[in-house]
Tab-separated table of C-alpha atoms and ligand atoms in Angstrom:
chain	number	residue	atom	x	y	z
A	1	MET	CA	-9.543	-33.013	-64.867
A	2	GLU	CA	-11.908	-32.304	-67.875
A	3	THR	CA	-12.368	-29.391	-70.219
A	4	GLY	CA	-15.347	-26.951	-70.368
A	5	LYS	CA	-17.146	-26.979	-73.692
A	6	ALA	CA	-18.651	-24.034	-75.920
A	7	ASP	CA	-19.607	-24.009	-79.502
A	8	CYS	CA	-17.006	-21.933	-81.206
A	9	SER	CA	-14.809	-23.479	-83.916
A	10	SER	CA	-13.955	-20.399	-85.980
A	11	GLU	CA	-10.333	-20.005	-87.062
A	12	ASN	CA	-10.786	-16.265	-87.600
A	13	GLN	CA	-8.375	-14.023	-85.673
A	14	ASP	CA	-11.236	-12.360	-83.964
A	15	ARG	CA	-11.177	-13.461	-80.289
A	16	ILE	CA	-9.934	-11.421	-77.377
A	17	LEU	CA	-8.623	-13.814	-74.695
A	18	VAL	CA	-8.443	-12.847	-71.017
A	19	VAL	CA	-6.234	-14.996	-68.836
A	20	GLY	CA	-6.847	-14.817	-65.044
A	21	TYR	CA	-9.261	-15.536	-62.312
A	22	SER	CA	-12.835	-16.272	-61.813
A	23	CYS	CA	-14.715	-16.604	-58.500
A	24	PHE	CA	-18.251	-16.252	-56.952
A	25	ASP	CA	-19.199	-12.917	-55.507
A	26	LEU	CA	-22.003	-12.199	-52.986
A	27	ILE	CA	-22.601	-8.549	-52.957
A	28	PHE	CA	-24.644	-6.584	-50.379
A	29	SER	CA	-25.729	-2.968	-50.782
A	30	ALA	CA	-25.989	-1.416	-47.389
A	31	PRO	CA	-26.911	2.250	-46.316
A	32	ARG	CA	-23.437	2.485	-44.744
A	33	PHE	CA	-20.546	0.254	-43.846
A	34	PRO	CA	-21.488	-1.682	-40.608
A	35	GLU	CA	-19.809	-1.344	-37.279
A	36	GLU	CA	-17.737	-4.233	-36.260
A	37	ASP	CA	-19.596	-6.812	-34.148
A	38	SER	CA	-22.987	-5.210	-34.975
A	39	MET	CA	-26.159	-6.424	-36.742
A	40	SER	CA	-27.519	-4.268	-39.500
A	41	ARG	CA	-29.630	-4.786	-42.752
A	42	ALA	CA	-28.655	-4.692	-46.329
A	43	VAL	CA	-31.084	-3.121	-48.743
A	44	ASP	CA	-30.216	-5.456	-51.555
A	45	TYR	CA	-27.997	-8.398	-52.450
A	46	HIS	CA	-26.688	-10.028	-55.801
A	47	LYS	CA	-25.108	-13.301	-56.590
A	48	ARG	CA	-22.582	-12.627	-59.229
A	49	ARG	CA	-19.618	-14.155	-61.261
A	50	GLY	CA	-16.514	-12.109	-60.176
A	51	GLY	CA	-12.672	-11.993	-60.492
A	52	ASN	CA	-10.735	-9.661	-62.778
A	53	ALA	CA	-10.689	-11.662	-65.923
A	54	SER	CA	-14.248	-12.773	-65.411
A	55	ASN	CA	-15.383	-9.227	-65.035
A	56	SER	CA	-13.427	-7.971	-67.996
A	57	SER	CA	-14.826	-10.819	-70.205
A	58	THR	CA	-18.347	-9.837	-69.260
A	59	VAL	CA	-17.879	-6.278	-70.183
A	60	LEU	CA	-16.207	-7.304	-73.552
A	61	SER	CA	-19.270	-9.515	-74.302
A	62	GLN	CA	-21.613	-6.605	-73.436
A	63	LEU	CA	-19.558	-4.338	-75.988
A	64	GLY	CA	-20.050	-6.914	-78.768
A	65	ALA	CA	-16.512	-8.403	-78.764
A	66	LYS	CA	-15.877	-12.164	-78.835
A	67	PRO	CA	-14.443	-12.805	-75.449
A	68	GLU	CA	-12.734	-15.893	-74.225
A	69	ILE	CA	-11.494	-16.572	-70.775
A	70	LEU	CA	-8.751	-18.787	-69.651
A	71	ALA	CA	-9.334	-19.482	-65.795
A	72	VAL	CA	-9.541	-22.338	-63.509
A	73	MET	CA	-13.043	-23.644	-63.252
A	74	THR	CA	-14.598	-25.823	-60.565
A	75	ASP	CA	-17.763	-28.033	-60.618
A	76	ASP	CA	-19.293	-27.467	-57.213
A	77	GLU	CA	-22.507	-25.513	-56.823
A	78	TYR	CA	-20.708	-22.147	-57.203
A	79	GLY	CA	-18.557	-23.432	-60.046
A	80	LYS	CA	-21.695	-24.473	-61.886
A	81	PHE	CA	-23.220	-20.976	-61.391
A	82	ILE	CA	-20.020	-19.518	-62.919
A	83	GLN	CA	-20.118	-21.839	-65.862
A	84	ASP	CA	-23.821	-21.238	-66.525
A	85	ASP	CA	-23.298	-17.537	-66.297
A	86	LEU	CA	-20.422	-17.597	-68.710
A	87	LYS	CA	-22.630	-19.584	-71.239
A	88	LYS	CA	-25.425	-16.966	-70.759
A	89	ASN	CA	-23.059	-14.047	-71.508
A	90	GLY	CA	-21.567	-15.680	-74.643
A	91	ILE	CA	-18.105	-15.946	-73.134
A	92	ILE	CA	-16.182	-18.778	-74.554
A	93	PHE	CA	-14.573	-20.949	-71.866
A	94	GLU	CA	-13.763	-24.152	-73.891
A	95	ASN	CA	-10.261	-24.238	-72.960
A	96	CYS	CA	-10.549	-23.783	-69.205
A	97	PRO	CA	-9.433	-26.759	-67.105
A	98	VAL	CA	-12.288	-27.835	-64.730
A	99	TYR	CA	-11.021	-29.001	-61.432
A	100	ALA	CA	-13.407	-31.479	-59.687
A	101	LYS	CA	-13.388	-31.769	-55.955
A	102	THR	CA	-11.998	-28.162	-55.668
A	103	GLU	CA	-13.912	-25.394	-53.911
A	104	THR	CA	-14.843	-22.284	-55.753
A	105	PRO	CA	-13.159	-19.037	-54.493
A	106	PHE	CA	-15.898	-16.865	-52.861
A	107	THR	CA	-16.000	-13.176	-52.140
A	108	ASN	CA	-18.204	-11.070	-49.956
A	109	ILE	CA	-18.616	-7.443	-50.948
A	110	ILE	CA	-20.201	-4.868	-49.043
A	111	LEU	CA	-21.213	-1.663	-50.956
A	112	SER	CA	-21.848	1.405	-48.882
A	113	LEU	CA	-24.505	3.479	-50.671
A	114	SER	CA	-23.583	6.533	-48.450
A	115	ALA	CA	-19.767	6.640	-49.023
A	116	GLY	CA	-19.660	4.909	-52.456
A	117	THR	CA	-17.047	2.420	-51.107
A	118	ARG	CA	-16.678	-1.385	-51.750
A	119	THR	CA	-15.282	-3.495	-49.101
A	120	ILE	CA	-14.055	-6.973	-50.295
A	121	LEU	CA	-13.446	-10.120	-48.092
A	122	HIS	CA	-12.205	-12.840	-50.384
A	123	TYR	CA	-11.773	-16.529	-49.668
A	124	ARG	CA	-9.280	-18.399	-51.864
A	125	PRO	CA	-9.272	-22.180	-51.032
A	126	LYS	CA	-5.882	-23.522	-49.880
A	127	ASP	CA	-4.024	-25.137	-52.827
A	128	TYR	CA	-6.348	-23.471	-55.340
A	129	PRO	CA	-4.428	-23.943	-58.672
A	130	ASP	CA	-3.431	-21.139	-60.897
A	131	ASN	CA	-3.509	-21.140	-64.615
A	132	SER	CA	-0.662	-23.210	-66.012
A	133	VAL	CA	1.357	-22.780	-69.278
A	134	ASP	CA	0.214	-26.225	-70.065
A	135	ASP	CA	-3.337	-24.967	-70.503
A	136	PHE	CA	-2.021	-21.949	-72.473
A	137	ARG	CA	-0.017	-24.372	-74.837
A	138	LYS	CA	-3.282	-26.232	-75.777
A	139	LEU	CA	-4.771	-22.870	-77.204
A	140	THR	CA	-4.834	-22.335	-81.077
A	141	LEU	CA	-3.295	-18.925	-80.917
A	142	SER	CA	-4.191	-17.937	-84.469
A	143	LYS	CA	-7.881	-17.394	-83.209
A	144	TYR	CA	-6.772	-14.413	-81.011
A	145	LYS	CA	-6.231	-10.792	-81.975
A	146	TRP	CA	-5.573	-9.695	-78.436
A	147	ILE	CA	-4.586	-11.376	-75.211
A	148	HIS	CA	-4.819	-9.778	-71.809
A	149	PHE	CA	-2.959	-11.254	-68.727
A	150	GLU	CA	-4.300	-10.416	-65.337
A	151	GLY	CA	-1.249	-10.229	-63.106
A	152	ARG	CA	-1.526	-13.352	-60.949
A	153	GLY	CA	0.223	-16.715	-60.941
A	154	ILE	CA	3.280	-14.777	-62.245
A	155	PRO	CA	5.637	-17.634	-62.802
A	156	GLU	CA	3.172	-19.476	-65.138
A	157	VAL	CA	2.066	-16.035	-66.718
A	158	LEU	CA	5.788	-15.354	-67.601
A	159	LYS	CA	6.018	-18.869	-69.230
A	160	MET	CA	2.786	-18.053	-71.226
A	161	ILE	CA	4.211	-14.883	-72.348
A	162	ASP	CA	7.391	-16.681	-73.607
A	163	VAL	CA	5.107	-18.986	-75.614
A	164	LEU	CA	3.311	-16.155	-77.002
A	165	ASP	CA	6.401	-14.206	-77.972
A	166	GLY	CA	7.815	-17.314	-79.675
A	167	TRP	CA	4.494	-17.712	-81.686
A	168	ASN	CA	4.586	-13.880	-82.505
A	169	SER	CA	8.161	-14.122	-83.779
A	170	SER	CA	7.214	-16.910	-86.272
A	171	HIS	CA	3.848	-15.378	-87.397
A	172	ILE	CA	4.942	-11.738	-87.973
A	173	GLU	CA	1.893	-11.160	-90.326
A	174	LYS	CA	-0.573	-12.397	-87.590
A	175	LYS	CA	1.188	-10.889	-84.598
A	176	ILE	CA	-1.141	-10.999	-81.463
A	177	LEU	CA	-0.996	-7.841	-79.470
A	178	TYR	CA	-1.037	-8.299	-75.680
A	179	SER	CA	-1.492	-6.564	-72.422
A	180	VAL	CA	-0.569	-7.109	-68.849
A	181	GLU	CA	-2.267	-5.858	-65.721
A	182	LEU	CA	-0.197	-4.880	-62.577
A	183	GLU	CA	-2.707	-4.656	-59.762
A	184	ARG	CA	-1.946	-7.132	-56.990
A	185	CYS	CA	0.653	-5.702	-54.584
A	186	HIS	CA	3.264	-8.415	-54.658
A	187	ASP	CA	6.879	-8.035	-55.634
A	188	ASP	CA	6.774	-10.789	-58.332
A	189	VAL	CA	4.164	-8.717	-60.300
A	190	LYS	CA	6.934	-6.142	-61.035
A	191	LYS	CA	8.350	-8.786	-63.487
A	192	LEU	CA	5.367	-7.954	-65.868
A	193	ILE	CA	6.415	-4.219	-66.278
A	194	SER	CA	8.748	-5.131	-69.120
A	195	LYS	CA	6.138	-7.296	-70.928
A	196	GLY	CA	3.323	-6.569	-73.335
A	197	ASN	CA	2.447	-3.956	-75.904
A	198	VAL	CA	0.208	-2.342	-73.305
A	199	VAL	CA	0.873	-2.199	-69.434
A	200	PHE	CA	-2.187	-1.310	-67.292
A	201	VAL	CA	-1.124	-0.081	-63.869
A	202	ALA	CA	-3.718	0.075	-61.133
A	203	LYS	CA	-3.455	2.952	-58.660
A	204	GLU	CA	-3.077	0.460	-55.765
A	205	PHE	CA	-0.009	-1.003	-57.508
A	206	ALA	CA	1.238	2.459	-58.394
A	207	LYS	CA	1.116	3.353	-54.702
A	208	PHE	CA	2.765	0.015	-53.779
A	209	LEU	CA	5.791	1.042	-55.833
A	210	GLY	CA	5.845	4.412	-54.078
A	211	TYR	CA	4.015	6.705	-56.633
A	212	THR	CA	1.472	9.203	-55.579
A	213	CYS	CA	-0.313	10.118	-58.875
A	214	ALA	CA	-0.759	8.630	-62.308
A	215	THR	CA	1.661	11.027	-64.136
A	216	SER	CA	4.610	10.225	-61.765
A	217	THR	CA	3.727	6.478	-62.341
A	218	LEU	CA	4.072	6.906	-66.109
A	219	GLN	CA	7.384	8.809	-65.676
A	220	GLY	CA	8.717	6.240	-63.331
A	221	LEU	CA	7.860	3.301	-65.290
A	222	ALA	CA	8.507	4.560	-68.930
A	223	PRO	CA	12.272	3.375	-68.890
A	224	LEU	CA	11.222	0.022	-67.712
A	225	VAL	CA	8.664	-1.068	-70.260
A	226	GLN	CA	9.471	-2.576	-73.693
A	227	PRO	CA	10.494	-0.109	-76.310
A	228	GLY	CA	7.271	1.136	-77.918
A	229	ALA	CA	4.868	-0.125	-75.257
A	230	THR	CA	2.089	1.941	-74.045
A	231	ILE	CA	1.409	2.484	-70.310
A	232	ILE	CA	-2.063	3.290	-69.057
A	233	VAL	CA	-2.802	4.225	-65.503
A	234	PRO	CA	-6.574	4.565	-64.487
A	235	TRP	CA	-7.069	6.648	-61.317
A	236	GLY	CA	-10.532	6.267	-59.923
A	237	GLU	CA	-12.688	9.427	-60.157
A	238	GLN	CA	-9.671	11.397	-61.736
A	239	GLY	CA	-9.992	9.299	-64.944
A	240	ALA	CA	-6.827	8.054	-66.736
A	241	VAL	CA	-3.614	8.983	-68.122
A	242	ALA	CA	-1.364	7.169	-70.694
A	243	ARG	CA	1.863	7.273	-72.150
A	244	SER	CA	2.108	6.272	-75.819
A	245	GLY	CA	5.021	4.166	-77.295
A	246	ASP	CA	6.712	7.389	-78.575
A	247	GLY	CA	6.490	9.172	-75.180
A	248	GLU	CA	3.282	11.364	-75.579
A	249	ILE	CA	1.145	11.843	-72.390
A	250	ILE	CA	-2.584	11.608	-73.034
A	251	ARG	CA	-5.275	12.323	-70.387
A	252	SER	CA	-8.911	11.681	-70.362
A	253	SER	CA	-11.277	12.722	-67.405
A	254	ALA	CA	-13.603	10.456	-65.746
A	255	TYR	CA	-17.369	10.504	-66.346
A	256	PRO	CA	-19.091	10.660	-63.005
A	257	PRO	CA	-22.389	8.939	-62.719
A	258	LYS	CA	-25.376	10.679	-61.076
A	259	ALA	CA	-24.817	8.404	-57.958
A	260	VAL	CA	-22.055	5.858	-57.303
A	261	LEU	CA	-23.776	2.559	-56.757
A	262	ASP	CA	-21.150	-0.186	-57.310
A	263	THR	CA	-17.639	0.325	-58.035
A	264	THR	CA	-16.728	-3.325	-57.958
A	265	GLY	CA	-14.904	-4.122	-61.062
A	266	ALA	CA	-14.424	-0.584	-62.169
A	267	GLY	CA	-10.895	-1.138	-63.127
A	268	ASP	CA	-11.671	-4.395	-65.022
A	269	THR	CA	-14.389	-2.452	-66.894
A	270	PHE	CA	-11.943	0.189	-67.825
A	271	ILE	CA	-9.424	-2.340	-68.962
A	272	ALA	CA	-11.994	-4.255	-71.017
A	273	ALA	CA	-13.450	-1.154	-72.759
A	274	THR	CA	-9.881	0.365	-73.532
A	275	ILE	CA	-8.727	-2.932	-75.027
A	276	PHE	CA	-11.897	-3.320	-77.091
A	277	TYR	CA	-11.069	-0.078	-78.614
A	278	LEU	CA	-7.376	-0.595	-79.063
A	279	SER	CA	-8.142	-3.837	-80.652
A	280	ASN	CA	-10.298	-2.096	-83.145
A	281	ASN	CA	-7.417	0.357	-84.175
A	282	LYS	CA	-8.849	3.295	-82.287
A	283	THR	CA	-6.290	5.995	-80.990
A	284	LEU	CA	-5.004	5.797	-77.561
A	285	PHE	CA	-6.987	8.906	-76.647
A	286	GLU	CA	-10.212	7.394	-77.869
A	287	ALA	CA	-9.516	4.242	-76.218
A	288	ILE	CA	-8.847	5.616	-72.657
A	289	ASP	CA	-11.707	7.995	-73.147
A	290	PHE	CA	-14.129	5.004	-73.929
A	291	GLY	CA	-12.589	3.110	-71.006
A	292	ASN	CA	-13.485	6.020	-68.666
A	293	LYS	CA	-17.040	6.341	-70.243
A	294	ILE	CA	-17.842	2.770	-69.661
A	295	ALA	CA	-16.262	2.450	-66.381
A	296	GLY	CA	-18.092	5.560	-65.189
A	297	ALA	CA	-21.332	4.133	-66.359
A	298	LYS	CA	-20.549	0.954	-64.466
A	299	CYS	CA	-20.031	2.753	-61.271
A	300	GLY	CA	-23.523	4.157	-61.590
A	301	MET	CA	-25.167	0.798	-61.858
A	302	VAL	CA	-25.153	-2.470	-60.059
A	303	GLY	CA	-23.514	-5.226	-62.159
A	304	TYR	CA	-22.625	-5.043	-65.906
A	305	LEU	CA	-25.677	-5.875	-67.853
A	306	GLY	CA	-26.636	-3.006	-70.145
A	307	ILE	CA	-23.510	-1.152	-69.623
A	308	ASN	CA	-23.080	-0.082	-73.179
B	401	ADP	P1	-10.097	-0.148	-59.400
B	401	ADP	O1	-10.076	0.404	-58.093
B	401	ADP	O2	-11.397	-1.039	-59.632
B	401	ADP	O3	-9.006	-0.821	-59.904
B	401	ADP	P2	-10.244	2.578	-60.253
B	401	ADP	O4	-10.730	3.169	-59.031
B	401	ADP	O5	-8.798	2.965	-60.622
B	401	ADP	O6	-10.511	1.029	-60.413
B	401	ADP	O7	-11.176	3.230	-61.527
B	401	ADP	C1	-11.062	2.617	-62.609
B	401	ADP	C2	-11.820	3.534	-63.753
B	401	ADP	O8	-13.203	3.473	-63.211
B	401	ADP	C3	-11.285	4.900	-63.636
B	401	ADP	O9	-10.289	5.191	-64.490
B	401	ADP	C4	-12.641	5.704	-64.009
B	401	ADP	O10	-12.683	5.720	-65.353
B	401	ADP	C5	-13.728	4.794	-63.416
B	401	ADP	N1	-14.181	5.214	-62.027
B	401	ADP	C6	-13.796	4.730	-60.888
B	401	ADP	N2	-14.464	5.469	-59.904
B	401	ADP	C7	-15.221	6.559	-60.414
B	401	ADP	C8	-16.034	7.435	-60.055
B	401	ADP	N3	-16.222	7.618	-58.718
B	401	ADP	N4	-16.655	8.319	-60.888
B	401	ADP	C9	-16.401	8.034	-62.293
B	401	ADP	N5	-15.576	7.089	-62.762
B	401	ADP	C10	-14.973	6.331	-61.792
């Protein structure tokens, strides 16, 4: 195992770290979703770096932040594509472990141009490693002003949060704010509800918990988060609703694009833009409204370049 390299040695507390997953996406745009066992033509295709943390890092970079990703890297053909693309986008990945002889996770995505849907088929190689607390311990935490944890590999993420909480309690003046993302519909993801200054809850996860709208999700989860934590629930074309640490409910409507071309990563885009604003001391309303604006713009374009 070796470590990826990038050229950032600054000790300023100016980086936003995103801890999560990176994979290779092959995206087809089709007039409509194909019939099973049929042959049809796509109108376009794109190769892209994907995965929640990877997508959010791209958006942060487009917005002018200084993003770093902590994700497992590979060195096969697709792994090299991912590392080249991180470099091109100015995303720091110097602390990512690189696993030789490990296949890169691969996603096939079909975008239906008539329905605006995205259908995802994901391949995760057997025994693909998760991020580990050992990798997290190697970070110089004083470089980060915000850390976002994508909710996967929960046992290790909980250990990382313990390390971060420990660091924060001995560096009161440099406290690092952090957020968690509840999206994957697994029981162990519930363990993240009580963690973080900001808890992002995806609508899939809210439905998994039995909630039917963003507001009931906020009401149901409010007693379970840390005292003073903010809960944010993005809800597709309805926009987003948030509950501040002192219980105020804040809403912002979506910004629908002229045509929905690619909703892949809409949630990751929303999270990145919202964190970008929160980490720059904007209000909660300004932050979720900016999240909706940037995520809406993203839905109207393929990919992320030029999103701002
Ligand atoms: P995901 O399914 O990727 O987790 P959501 O569907 O909840 O994400 O959408 C996240 C954000 O993206 C929404 O809060 C909204 O700002 C934006 N968004 C998603 N779909 C649309 C749409 N059809 N029109 C405008 N904005 C959208």
